């Protein structure tokens, strides 16, 4: 029964397994017999199969009370925008709860970055747009944010964690985003900066889909936002952006 609840390639915390009905005695016996091994204290997996980022992401979503999904830069990279190789070495996870303390201690080659999804999307996970991705036959899938949501998650990190130039490079590839999904994301997004930046890049890249979305239909806040010291003010969206962006036009 434990092998079915904790299949190869997946992990589970001792607390979660206890909530599934396993006794302390049965878990201790499974650990002593080698049926399961401890990745870190209190976190188990089956022996034999190396743990990878897919298994970690799928497991975290499975054992959490609310969705845990791959978002932001990682979601775009996995869907063909950016560098896939970087996605396997650094993974951006979004969740509506705090990161488990053991996540950074797992023996995997991927570095996980945990983001508070509530900061951007509020406290209702149902407004998020993600898709299930299978990675091993018969095992639970992991979740990946759709491109529209992922791009907004990237923009929320500009310019502190993501440069304007990097965001611009990503924007050049996002020519076929869904206006319907963007509309939904914009209506639920809590970040004024991210929403203004979306319309800035839409204008800069002259997206066809941008004609179906009007800035005045969304809450973009009031007043100027200085994102770049010494930058140039976009008078429509009231954000300062690098002067070089205008010099390139």
PDB file of C-alpha atoms in Angstrom:
ATOM      1  CA  UNK A   1       0.000   0.000   0.000  1.00  0.00           C
ATOM      2  CA  UNK A   2       2.855   2.389   0.805  1.00  0.00           C
ATOM      3  CA  UNK A   3       4.415   1.714  -2.604  1.00  0.00           C
ATOM      4  CA  UNK A   4       1.157   2.778  -4.262  1.00  0.00           C
ATOM      5  CA  UNK A   5       0.860   5.950  -2.202  1.00  0.00           C
ATOM      6  CA  UNK A   6       4.532   6.784  -2.677  1.00  0.00           C
ATOM      7  CA  UNK A   7       5.448   5.573  -6.194  1.00  0.00           C
ATOM      8  CA  UNK A   8       9.019   5.646  -7.568  1.00  0.00           C
ATOM      9  CA  UNK A   9      10.280   9.104  -8.486  1.00  0.00           C
ATOM     10  CA  UNK A  10       7.947  10.861  -6.052  1.00  0.00           C
ATOM     11  CA  UNK A  11       8.522  12.135  -2.539  1.00  0.00           C
ATOM     12  CA  UNK A  12       6.259  12.649   0.446  1.00  0.00           C
ATOM     13  CA  UNK A  13       6.624  14.128   3.879  1.00  0.00           C
ATOM     14  CA  UNK A  14       6.121  12.001   6.949  1.00  0.00           C
ATOM     15  CA  UNK A  15       3.320  14.333   8.036  1.00  0.00           C
ATOM     16  CA  UNK A  16       1.453  13.851   4.750  1.00  0.00           C
ATOM     17  CA  UNK A  17       1.824  10.067   4.904  1.00  0.00           C
ATOM     18  CA  UNK A  18       0.462  10.038   8.450  1.00  0.00           C
ATOM     19  CA  UNK A  19      -2.540  11.999   7.202  1.00  0.00           C
ATOM     20  CA  UNK A  20      -3.039   9.319   4.533  1.00  0.00           C
ATOM     21  CA  UNK A  21      -3.599   6.770   7.298  1.00  0.00           C
ATOM     22  CA  UNK A  22      -0.165   5.237   7.759  1.00  0.00           C
ATOM     23  CA  UNK A  23       0.913   4.708  11.340  1.00  0.00           C
ATOM     24  CA  UNK A  24       4.148   5.894  12.888  1.00  0.00           C
ATOM     25  CA  UNK A  25       5.063   2.236  13.407  1.00  0.00           C
ATOM     26  CA  UNK A  26       4.510   1.280   9.756  1.00  0.00           C
ATOM     27  CA  UNK A  27       6.559   4.224   8.499  1.00  0.00           C
ATOM     28  CA  UNK A  28       9.404   3.445  10.890  1.00  0.00           C
ATOM     29  CA  UNK A  29       9.383  -0.190   9.762  1.00  0.00           C
ATOM     30  CA  UNK A  30       9.378   0.842   6.083  1.00  0.00           C
ATOM     31  CA  UNK A  31      12.378   3.052   6.746  1.00  0.00           C
ATOM     32  CA  UNK A  32      14.249   0.329   8.642  1.00  0.00           C
ATOM     33  CA  UNK A  33      13.545  -2.302   5.990  1.00  0.00           C
ATOM     34  CA  UNK A  34      14.648  -0.043   3.151  1.00  0.00           C
ATOM     35  CA  UNK A  35      11.213   0.038   1.524  1.00  0.00           C
ATOM     36  CA  UNK A  36      11.589   3.817   1.630  1.00  0.00           C
ATOM     37  CA  UNK A  37      14.624   6.024   2.192  1.00  0.00           C
ATOM     38  CA  UNK A  38      14.883   9.460   3.771  1.00  0.00           C
ATOM     39  CA  UNK A  39      15.954  12.215   1.380  1.00  0.00           C
ATOM     40  CA  UNK A  40      16.162  14.538   4.361  1.00  0.00           C
ATOM     41  CA  UNK A  41      14.740  13.935   7.830  1.00  0.00           C
ATOM     42  CA  UNK A  42      10.981  13.479   7.520  1.00  0.00           C
ATOM     43  CA  UNK A  43      10.855  13.298   3.708  1.00  0.00           C
ATOM     44  CA  UNK A  44      10.754   9.904   2.014  1.00  0.00           C
ATOM     45  CA  UNK A  45      11.038   8.338  -1.414  1.00  0.00           C
ATOM     46  CA  UNK A  46      11.411   4.862  -2.843  1.00  0.00           C
ATOM     47  CA  UNK A  47      15.004   3.727  -3.371  1.00  0.00           C
ATOM     48  CA  UNK A  48      16.492   3.123  -6.792  1.00  0.00           C
ATOM     49  CA  UNK A  49      15.186   5.970  -8.949  1.00  0.00           C
ATOM     50  CA  UNK A  50      16.939   9.332  -8.802  1.00  0.00           C
ATOM     51  CA  UNK A  51      14.764  12.286  -7.947  1.00  0.00           C
ATOM     52  CA  UNK A  52      14.412  15.020 -10.584  1.00  0.00           C
ATOM     53  CA  UNK A  53      12.682  18.408 -10.732  1.00  0.00           C
ATOM     54  CA  UNK A  54       9.577  16.913 -12.345  1.00  0.00           C
ATOM     55  CA  UNK A  55       9.126  14.533  -9.441  1.00  0.00           C
ATOM     56  CA  UNK A  56       9.676  17.291  -6.912  1.00  0.00           C
ATOM     57  CA  UNK A  57       7.177  19.631  -8.605  1.00  0.00           C
ATOM     58  CA  UNK A  58       4.557  16.900  -8.962  1.00  0.00           C
ATOM     59  CA  UNK A  59       5.057  15.785  -5.364  1.00  0.00           C
ATOM     60  CA  UNK A  60       4.819  19.286  -3.917  1.00  0.00           C
ATOM     61  CA  UNK A  61       1.537  19.885  -5.702  1.00  0.00           C
ATOM     62  CA  UNK A  62       0.246  16.518  -4.540  1.00  0.00           C
ATOM     63  CA  UNK A  63       1.012  16.918  -0.852  1.00  0.00           C
ATOM     64  CA  UNK A  64       0.077  20.611  -0.534  1.00  0.00           C
ATOM     65  CA  UNK A  65      -3.388  21.786   0.465  1.00  0.00           C
ATOM     66  CA  UNK A  66      -3.454  24.256  -2.447  1.00  0.00           C
ATOM     67  CA  UNK A  67      -1.842  24.212  -5.899  1.00  0.00           C
ATOM     68  CA  UNK A  68       1.920  24.431  -6.298  1.00  0.00           C
ATOM     69  CA  UNK A  69       2.858  25.175  -9.892  1.00  0.00           C
ATOM     70  CA  UNK A  70       5.802  26.066 -12.103  1.00  0.00           C
ATOM     71  CA  UNK A  71       5.411  29.690 -13.137  1.00  0.00           C
ATOM     72  CA  UNK A  72       7.204  32.801 -14.319  1.00  0.00           C
ATOM     73  CA  UNK A  73      10.443  32.348 -16.237  1.00  0.00           C
ATOM     74  CA  UNK A  74      10.443  28.582 -15.787  1.00  0.00           C
ATOM     75  CA  UNK A  75       6.957  28.180 -17.231  1.00  0.00           C
ATOM     76  CA  UNK A  76       7.886  30.224 -20.295  1.00  0.00           C
ATOM     77  CA  UNK A  77      11.121  28.306 -20.773  1.00  0.00           C
ATOM     78  CA  UNK A  78       9.372  24.945 -20.545  1.00  0.00           C
ATOM     79  CA  UNK A  79       6.900  26.102 -23.191  1.00  0.00           C
ATOM     80  CA  UNK A  80       9.559  27.156 -25.653  1.00  0.00           C
ATOM     81  CA  UNK A  81      10.214  30.778 -24.706  1.00  0.00           C
ATOM     82  CA  UNK A  82      13.716  31.293 -23.375  1.00  0.00           C
ATOM     83  CA  UNK A  83      16.323  28.703 -22.487  1.00  0.00           C
ATOM     84  CA  UNK A  84      15.060  25.219 -21.623  1.00  0.00           C
ATOM     85  CA  UNK A  85      18.448  24.203 -20.215  1.00  0.00           C
ATOM     86  CA  UNK A  86      18.161  26.898 -17.567  1.00  0.00           C
ATOM     87  CA  UNK A  87      14.713  25.629 -16.597  1.00  0.00           C
ATOM     88  CA  UNK A  88      16.210  22.325 -15.486  1.00  0.00           C
ATOM     89  CA  UNK A  89      18.864  24.024 -13.327  1.00  0.00           C
ATOM     90  CA  UNK A  90      16.618  26.702 -11.797  1.00  0.00           C
ATOM     91  CA  UNK A  91      12.918  26.232 -11.212  1.00  0.00           C
ATOM     92  CA  UNK A  92      10.461  28.955 -10.185  1.00  0.00           C
ATOM     93  CA  UNK A  93       7.613  27.547  -8.111  1.00  0.00           C
ATOM     94  CA  UNK A  94       4.500  29.510  -7.183  1.00  0.00           C
ATOM     95  CA  UNK A  95       2.256  28.563  -4.292  1.00  0.00           C
ATOM     96  CA  UNK A  96      -0.335  29.905  -1.880  1.00  0.00           C
ATOM     97  CA  UNK A  97       1.557  28.613   1.145  1.00  0.00           C
ATOM     98  CA  UNK A  98       5.055  28.862   2.566  1.00  0.00           C
ATOM     99  CA  UNK A  99       7.860  26.738   1.182  1.00  0.00           C
ATOM    100  CA  UNK A 100       8.589  23.592   3.189  1.00  0.00           C
ATOM    101  CA  UNK A 101      11.821  23.958   5.089  1.00  0.00           C
ATOM    102  CA  UNK A 102      13.261  20.801   3.558  1.00  0.00           C
ATOM    103  CA  UNK A 103      12.912  21.908  -0.080  1.00  0.00           C
ATOM    104  CA  UNK A 104      16.337  23.565  -0.274  1.00  0.00           C
ATOM    105  CA  UNK A 105      17.979  20.497   1.290  1.00  0.00           C
ATOM    106  CA  UNK A 106      16.819  17.940  -1.285  1.00  0.00           C
ATOM    107  CA  UNK A 107      19.597  16.077  -3.136  1.00  0.00           C
ATOM    108  CA  UNK A 108      18.667  17.329  -6.607  1.00  0.00           C
ATOM    109  CA  UNK A 109      20.638  19.378  -9.122  1.00  0.00           C
ATOM    110  CA  UNK A 110      17.834  21.895  -9.587  1.00  0.00           C
ATOM    111  CA  UNK A 111      17.695  25.085  -7.517  1.00  0.00           C
ATOM    112  CA  UNK A 112      14.115  25.897  -6.537  1.00  0.00           C
ATOM    113  CA  UNK A 113      12.879  29.474  -6.109  1.00  0.00           C
ATOM    114  CA  UNK A 114       9.620  29.769  -4.165  1.00  0.00           C
ATOM    115  CA  UNK A 115       7.220  32.625  -4.932  1.00  0.00           C
ATOM    116  CA  UNK A 116       4.142  33.762  -3.032  1.00  0.00           C
ATOM    117  CA  UNK A 117       1.323  33.428  -5.572  1.00  0.00           C
ATOM    118  CA  UNK A 118      -1.091  35.270  -3.270  1.00  0.00           C
ATOM    119  CA  UNK A 119       0.920  38.464  -3.692  1.00  0.00           C
ATOM    120  CA  UNK A 120       0.117  38.483  -7.394  1.00  0.00           C
ATOM    121  CA  UNK A 121      -3.178  36.594  -7.690  1.00  0.00           C
ATOM    122  CA  UNK A 122      -4.908  37.060  -4.350  1.00  0.00           C
ATOM    123  CA  UNK A 123      -6.020  34.228  -2.105  1.00  0.00           C
ATOM    124  CA  UNK A 124      -8.195  32.305  -4.565  1.00  0.00           C
ATOM    125  CA  UNK A 125      -6.168  29.695  -6.494  1.00  0.00           C
ATOM    126  CA  UNK A 126      -9.094  29.095  -8.854  1.00  0.00           C
ATOM    127  CA  UNK A 127      -8.281  32.332 -10.734  1.00  0.00           C
ATOM    128  CA  UNK A 128      -4.909  30.934 -11.802  1.00  0.00           C
ATOM    129  CA  UNK A 129      -4.425  29.463 -15.249  1.00  0.00           C
ATOM    130  CA  UNK A 130      -2.207  26.414 -15.438  1.00  0.00           C
ATOM    131  CA  UNK A 131      -2.081  23.096 -17.217  1.00  0.00           C
ATOM    132  CA  UNK A 132      -1.128  19.585 -16.176  1.00  0.00           C
ATOM    133  CA  UNK A 133       2.014  18.093 -17.674  1.00  0.00           C
ATOM    134  CA  UNK A 134       2.676  14.355 -17.665  1.00  0.00           C
ATOM    135  CA  UNK A 135       6.273  13.315 -17.142  1.00  0.00           C
ATOM    136  CA  UNK A 136       6.132   9.592 -16.308  1.00  0.00           C
ATOM    137  CA  UNK A 137       3.426   7.088 -17.163  1.00  0.00           C
ATOM    138  CA  UNK A 138       1.125   6.440 -14.236  1.00  0.00           C
ATOM    139  CA  UNK A 139       2.548   9.161 -12.003  1.00  0.00           C
ATOM    140  CA  UNK A 140       0.786  12.370 -10.935  1.00  0.00           C
ATOM    141  CA  UNK A 141       1.454  15.330 -13.264  1.00  0.00           C
ATOM    142  CA  UNK A 142       3.046  18.620 -12.364  1.00  0.00           C
ATOM    143  CA  UNK A 143       1.392  21.997 -13.009  1.00  0.00           C
ATOM    144  CA  UNK A 144       2.705  24.718 -15.325  1.00  0.00           C
ATOM    145  CA  UNK A 145       1.288  28.236 -15.638  1.00  0.00           C
ATOM    146  CA  UNK A 146      -0.041  29.105 -19.067  1.00  0.00           C
ATOM    147  CA  UNK A 147       2.086  31.562 -21.013  1.00  0.00           C
ATOM    148  CA  UNK A 148      -0.217  34.525 -20.425  1.00  0.00           C
ATOM    149  CA  UNK A 149      -0.076  34.165 -16.657  1.00  0.00           C
ATOM    150  CA  UNK A 150       3.621  33.273 -16.666  1.00  0.00           C
ATOM    151  CA  UNK A 151       4.556  36.429 -18.582  1.00  0.00           C
ATOM    152  CA  UNK A 152       2.724  38.601 -16.060  1.00  0.00           C
ATOM    153  CA  UNK A 153       4.576  36.759 -13.281  1.00  0.00           C
ATOM    154  CA  UNK A 154       7.847  37.622 -15.017  1.00  0.00           C
ATOM    155  CA  UNK A 155       6.857  41.277 -15.373  1.00  0.00           C
ATOM    156  CA  UNK A 156       6.144  41.483 -11.657  1.00  0.00           C
ATOM    157  CA  UNK A 157       9.876  40.833 -11.130  1.00  0.00           C
ATOM    158  CA  UNK A 158      11.058  43.650 -13.431  1.00  0.00           C
ATOM    159  CA  UNK A 159      13.511  45.279 -12.866  1.00  0.00           C
ATOM    160  CA  UNK A 160      14.651  43.797  -9.530  1.00  0.00           C
ATOM    161  CA  UNK A 161      15.059  40.133 -10.504  1.00  0.00           C
ATOM    162  CA  UNK A 162      14.442  40.316 -14.266  1.00  0.00           C
ATOM    163  CA  UNK A 163      15.963  43.059 -16.408  1.00  0.00           C
ATOM    164  CA  UNK A 164      13.972  45.153 -18.863  1.00  0.00           C
ATOM    165  CA  UNK A 165      16.175  43.767 -21.629  1.00  0.00           C
ATOM    166  CA  UNK A 166      15.406  40.157 -20.686  1.00  0.00           C
ATOM    167  CA  UNK A 167      11.685  40.887 -20.481  1.00  0.00           C
ATOM    168  CA  UNK A 168      11.883  42.542 -23.889  1.00  0.00           C
ATOM    169  CA  UNK A 169      13.564  39.472 -25.378  1.00  0.00           C
ATOM    170  CA  UNK A 170      10.827  37.265 -23.977  1.00  0.00           C
ATOM    171  CA  UNK A 171       8.149  39.631 -25.242  1.00  0.00           C
ATOM    172  CA  UNK A 172       9.473  39.347 -28.789  1.00  0.00           C
ATOM    173  CA  UNK A 173       8.550  35.647 -28.783  1.00  0.00           C
ATOM    174  CA  UNK A 174       5.082  36.021 -27.277  1.00  0.00           C
ATOM    175  CA  UNK A 175       3.208  37.005 -30.412  1.00  0.00           C
ATOM    176  CA  UNK A 176       0.375  34.503 -30.107  1.00  0.00           C
ATOM    177  CA  UNK A 177      -0.910  34.964 -26.575  1.00  0.00           C
ATOM    178  CA  UNK A 178      -4.621  34.479 -25.993  1.00  0.00           C
ATOM    179  CA  UNK A 179      -6.515  37.775 -25.445  1.00  0.00           C
ATOM    180  CA  UNK A 180      -9.141  35.848 -23.481  1.00  0.00           C
ATOM    181  CA  UNK A 181      -6.612  34.379 -21.063  1.00  0.00           C
ATOM    182  CA  UNK A 182      -4.801  37.711 -20.802  1.00  0.00           C
ATOM    183  CA  UNK A 183      -8.072  39.432 -19.977  1.00  0.00           C
ATOM    184  CA  UNK A 184      -8.734  36.961 -17.178  1.00  0.00           C
ATOM    185  CA  UNK A 185      -5.212  37.329 -15.816  1.00  0.00           C
ATOM    186  CA  UNK A 186      -5.338  41.131 -15.941  1.00  0.00           C
ATOM    187  CA  UNK A 187      -8.641  41.233 -14.065  1.00  0.00           C
ATOM    188  CA  UNK A 188      -7.276  39.138 -11.210  1.00  0.00           C
ATOM    189  CA  UNK A 189      -3.704  40.433 -11.099  1.00  0.00           C
ATOM    190  CA  UNK A 190      -2.878  42.403  -7.934  1.00  0.00           C
ATOM    191  CA  UNK A 191       0.277  44.046  -9.311  1.00  0.00           C
ATOM    192  CA  UNK A 192      -0.210  47.491 -10.858  1.00  0.00           C
ATOM    193  CA  UNK A 193       3.382  47.424 -12.114  1.00  0.00           C
ATOM    194  CA  UNK A 194       2.986  44.096 -13.912  1.00  0.00           C
ATOM    195  CA  UNK A 195      -0.218  45.214 -15.620  1.00  0.00           C
ATOM    196  CA  UNK A 196       1.272  48.491 -16.812  1.00  0.00           C
ATOM    197  CA  UNK A 197       4.349  46.690 -18.091  1.00  0.00           C
ATOM    198  CA  UNK A 198       2.221  44.220 -20.020  1.00  0.00           C
ATOM    199  CA  UNK A 199       0.592  47.064 -21.922  1.00  0.00           C
ATOM    200  CA  UNK A 200       3.970  48.741 -22.410  1.00  0.00           C
ATOM    201  CA  UNK A 201       5.463  45.673 -24.069  1.00  0.00           C
ATOM    202  CA  UNK A 202       2.266  45.061 -26.030  1.00  0.00           C
ATOM    203  CA  UNK A 203       2.587  48.562 -27.457  1.00  0.00           C
ATOM    204  CA  UNK A 204       6.315  48.189 -28.053  1.00  0.00           C
ATOM    205  CA  UNK A 205       5.982  44.858 -29.881  1.00  0.00           C
ATOM    206  CA  UNK A 206       2.808  45.908 -31.730  1.00  0.00           C
ATOM    207  CA  UNK A 207       1.075  42.674 -30.867  1.00  0.00           C
ATOM    208  CA  UNK A 208      -1.992  41.832 -32.926  1.00  0.00           C
ATOM    209  CA  UNK A 209      -3.746  40.597 -29.796  1.00  0.00           C
ATOM    210  CA  UNK A 210      -3.168  43.960 -28.087  1.00  0.00           C
ATOM    211  CA  UNK A 211      -5.873  45.551 -30.234  1.00  0.00           C
ATOM    212  CA  UNK A 212      -8.428  43.506 -28.310  1.00  0.00           C
ATOM    213  CA  UNK A 213      -7.297  44.738 -24.886  1.00  0.00           C
ATOM    214  CA  UNK A 214      -7.592  48.350 -23.761  1.00  0.00           C
ATOM    215  CA  UNK A 215      -5.646  49.666 -20.726  1.00  0.00           C
ATOM    216  CA  UNK A 216      -8.642  51.700 -19.565  1.00  0.00           C
ATOM    217  CA  UNK A 217     -10.638  48.492 -19.048  1.00  0.00           C
ATOM    218  CA  UNK A 218      -8.402  47.421 -16.160  1.00  0.00           C
ATOM    219  CA  UNK A 219      -7.323  48.759 -12.790  1.00  0.00           C
ATOM    220  CA  UNK A 220      -3.898  50.230 -13.510  1.00  0.00           C
ATOM    221  CA  UNK A 221      -3.817  52.377 -10.402  1.00  0.00           C
ATOM    222  CA  UNK A 222      -3.031  56.084 -10.333  1.00  0.00           C
ATOM    223  CA  UNK A 223       0.107  58.188 -10.378  1.00  0.00           C
ATOM    224  CA  UNK A 224       3.574  57.705 -11.807  1.00  0.00           C
ATOM    225  CA  UNK A 225       5.735  54.669 -11.073  1.00  0.00           C
ATOM    226  CA  UNK A 226       9.496  55.101 -11.330  1.00  0.00           C
ATOM    227  CA  UNK A 227      10.828  51.692 -12.320  1.00  0.00           C
ATOM    228  CA  UNK A 228      14.184  52.909 -13.654  1.00  0.00           C
ATOM    229  CA  UNK A 229      16.048  55.889 -12.149  1.00  0.00           C
ATOM    230  CA  UNK A 230      16.803  58.381 -14.891  1.00  0.00           C
ATOM    231  CA  UNK A 231      14.570  56.546 -17.324  1.00  0.00           C
ATOM    232  CA  UNK A 232      11.993  57.972 -19.675  1.00  0.00           C
ATOM    233  CA  UNK A 233       8.365  58.363 -18.684  1.00  0.00           C
ATOM    234  CA  UNK A 234       5.775  56.590 -20.781  1.00  0.00           C
ATOM    235  CA  UNK A 235       3.055  59.230 -20.676  1.00  0.00           C
ATOM    236  CA  UNK A 236       0.216  56.824 -21.372  1.00  0.00           C
ATOM    237  CA  UNK A 237       1.088  54.208 -18.753  1.00  0.00           C
ATOM    238  CA  UNK A 238       2.958  56.532 -16.350  1.00  0.00           C
ATOM    239  CA  UNK A 239       5.967  54.280 -15.827  1.00  0.00           C
ATOM    240  CA  UNK A 240       9.625  55.103 -16.346  1.00  0.00           C
ATOM    241  CA  UNK A 241      11.444  52.722 -18.684  1.00  0.00           C
ATOM    242  CA  UNK A 242      15.035  52.644 -19.985  1.00  0.00           C
ATOM    243  CA  UNK A 243      15.746  55.495 -22.402  1.00  0.00           C
ATOM    244  CA  UNK A 244      17.446  53.006 -24.718  1.00  0.00           C
ATOM    245  CA  UNK A 245      14.066  51.489 -25.521  1.00  0.00           C
ATOM    246  CA  UNK A 246      13.015  54.734 -27.172  1.00  0.00           C
ATOM    247  CA  UNK A 247      16.363  55.245 -28.874  1.00  0.00           C
ATOM    248  CA  UNK A 248      15.947  51.867 -30.590  1.00  0.00           C
ATOM    249  CA  UNK A 249      12.679  52.870 -32.217  1.00  0.00           C
TER     250      UNK A 249
END
